[in-house]
Steps between C-alpha positions, in 0.01 A plus 500: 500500500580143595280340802786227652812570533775262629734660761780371668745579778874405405833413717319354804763330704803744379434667840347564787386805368313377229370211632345733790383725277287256236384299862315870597405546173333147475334545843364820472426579149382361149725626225765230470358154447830353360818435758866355317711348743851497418674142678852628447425807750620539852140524676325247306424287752378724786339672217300185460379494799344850442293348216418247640315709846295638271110413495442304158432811260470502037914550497685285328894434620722442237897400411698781406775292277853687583802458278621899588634703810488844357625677844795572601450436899308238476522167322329195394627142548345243268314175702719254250837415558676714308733213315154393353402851328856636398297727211345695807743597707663821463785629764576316881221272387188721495285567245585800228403834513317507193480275199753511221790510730589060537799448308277229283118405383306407814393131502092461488568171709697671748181736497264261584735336760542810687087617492429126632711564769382842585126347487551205691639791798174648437319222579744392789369807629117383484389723242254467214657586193214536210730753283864509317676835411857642463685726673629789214378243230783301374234373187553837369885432479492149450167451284616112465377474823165577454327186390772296798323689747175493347477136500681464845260736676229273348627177590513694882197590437535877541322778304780637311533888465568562151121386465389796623772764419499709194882588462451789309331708770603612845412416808441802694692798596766503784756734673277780624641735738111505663211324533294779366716464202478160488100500507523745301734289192325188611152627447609671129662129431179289593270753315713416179476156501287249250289184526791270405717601780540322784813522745626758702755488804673707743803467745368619876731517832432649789768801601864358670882521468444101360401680169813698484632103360302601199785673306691508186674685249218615326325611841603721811519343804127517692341610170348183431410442862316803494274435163410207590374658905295719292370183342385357783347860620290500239402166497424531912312828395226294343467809245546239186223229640294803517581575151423198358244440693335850360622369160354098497869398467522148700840401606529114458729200599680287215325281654169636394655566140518197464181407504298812424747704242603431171914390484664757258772305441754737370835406408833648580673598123177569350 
C-alpha cells in the first residue's frame, strides 16, 4: 500500500458546474489537493475568483494545457490568434475534437505559442500556477512534444506532470451510476495500488442542465453530467478521506512532490 498519493481535480473553468463543485470540495474536505484550470474555458475567470476566496490551504492550482474540444455543445477557443497556430485549429476556428483529425503534423512552436498564451490568461487572472498538464494528453499522440514541453514548463518554472505520472497505469475509476458504487470501485482501486504510484484524478460537478453541454457521439446526452455529480457526491461524502485516513494514505500537492517525493519520470513511447 502506498502512503502519498497525488490527486487532482481536472476541467476547472469548463463550467460553472465544475468550478462550484471542486470550490466545495476544497472548502470542506481533504481528498483533492491538486486543481487544473483550463484558460480556454468559459468560467475561467469568475472561477478564479473562487480560488482565490479560499483561506491559504496544501493545494496546488495548476494549467490544464488544451489543444482539444471533445463535446459537441460546447467548444473551446484557443487564447492565440488563430493565424499564428494554423496546426491547431480544427473547424469555425476551434480546437479539434480529438487528436489525429488536423489535416497535417501539428507544429511544436505553434504548441508552445498557444500554452504561453493560455498561461499568461492564467496569470491575468491572479493565479499561482506551480504545475503544467494537458488536457487528453496530446504527448501521447505527438511524443515529439515531450521534451518541447518539458523544457518550456521548466524555463516557466512549473512542475511538469509527466514527472509524476506512470503512463502505463490508470488513474482511477469513473462513470458510476452511484456513489456506493463508486466507493465501492474506488476503494478496490486504491487497495491495489504500489509504492511507485503516484497520481490519481477525478472530474466532479455539481448536478445542472449546464452539464447536459457535456455530450458526444460516444456519450448520451446527461450521461456524463451525471458521472461526474456522483463524483462530486462522493467526494462531498467524505467516505474516501475516511478511507485513507483509516489506511495512512496522504493526499499531497505537486507542490509537495516536489520537494518530498521522488520524480518518476516516465516517458510517453516507452
Amino acid at each position: 500500500m502506498i502512503s502519498k498519493l497525488i490527486t487532482r481535480s481536472d476541467d476547472f473553468g469548463s463550467s460553472n458546474a465544475s468550478n462550484q463543485a471542486i470550490y466545495q470540495v476544497l472548502k470542506e474536505k481533504d481528498y483533492i489537493k491538486n486543481v487544473s484550470c483550463m484558460a480556454v474555458g468559459p468560467m475561467m475567470e469568475s472561477g478564479a475568483e473562487l480560488l482565490k476566496s479560499l483561506p491559504t490551504r496544501d493545494f496546488s492550482i495548476g494549467m490544464h494545457g488544451t489543444l482539444t474540444a471533445e463535446w459537441t455543445y460546447l467548444k473551446w477557443f484557443p487564447m492565440s490568434d488563430t493565424s499564428r497556430i494554423p496546426s491547431l485549429i480544427g473547424e469555425n476556428g476551434v480546437f479539434p475534437p480529438k487528436f489525429g483529425l488536423l489535416n497535417q503534423s501539428i507544429d511544436p512552436d505553434e504548441v508552445v505559442t498557444e500554452f504561453n498564451a493560455q498561461l499568461d490568461q492564467l496569470t491575468k487572472f491572479g493565479l499561482k500556477i506551480s504545475y503544467f498538464d494537458t488536457h487528453m494528453m496530446p504527448e501521447m499522440y505527438y511524443p515529439e512534444l515531450i521534451p518541447i514541453l518539458k523544457e518550456w514548463a521548466n524555463r516557466k518554472g512549473l512542475i511538469n506532470h509527466l514527472d509524476w505520472y506512470d503512463l502505463k497505469q490508470k488513474l482511477g475509476p469513473h462513470s458510476y451510476p452511484s456513489i456506493e458504487v463508486g466507493l465501492k470501485l474506488w476503494t478496490e482501486w486504491l487497495e491495489g495500488l504500489t509504492e511507485d504510484y503516484r497520481l490519481t484524478l477525478m472530474h466532479p460537478m455539481t448536478p445542472s442542465r449546464e452539464a447536459l453541454s457535456f455530450a458526444n457521439s460516444q456519450s448520451v446526452i446527461g450521461m456524463v453530467g451525471k458521472y461526474r455529480a456522483n463524483e462530486y457526491e462522493l467526494l462531498m461524502s467524505g467516505k474516501l478521506d475516511e478511507w485513507c485516513d483509516k489506511n495512512q494514505i496522504m493526499r499531497v500537492s505537486y507542490d509537495y512532490a516536489e520537494k518530498h517525493l521522488t520524480k518518476l519520470s516516465q516517458e510517453v513511447g516507452e
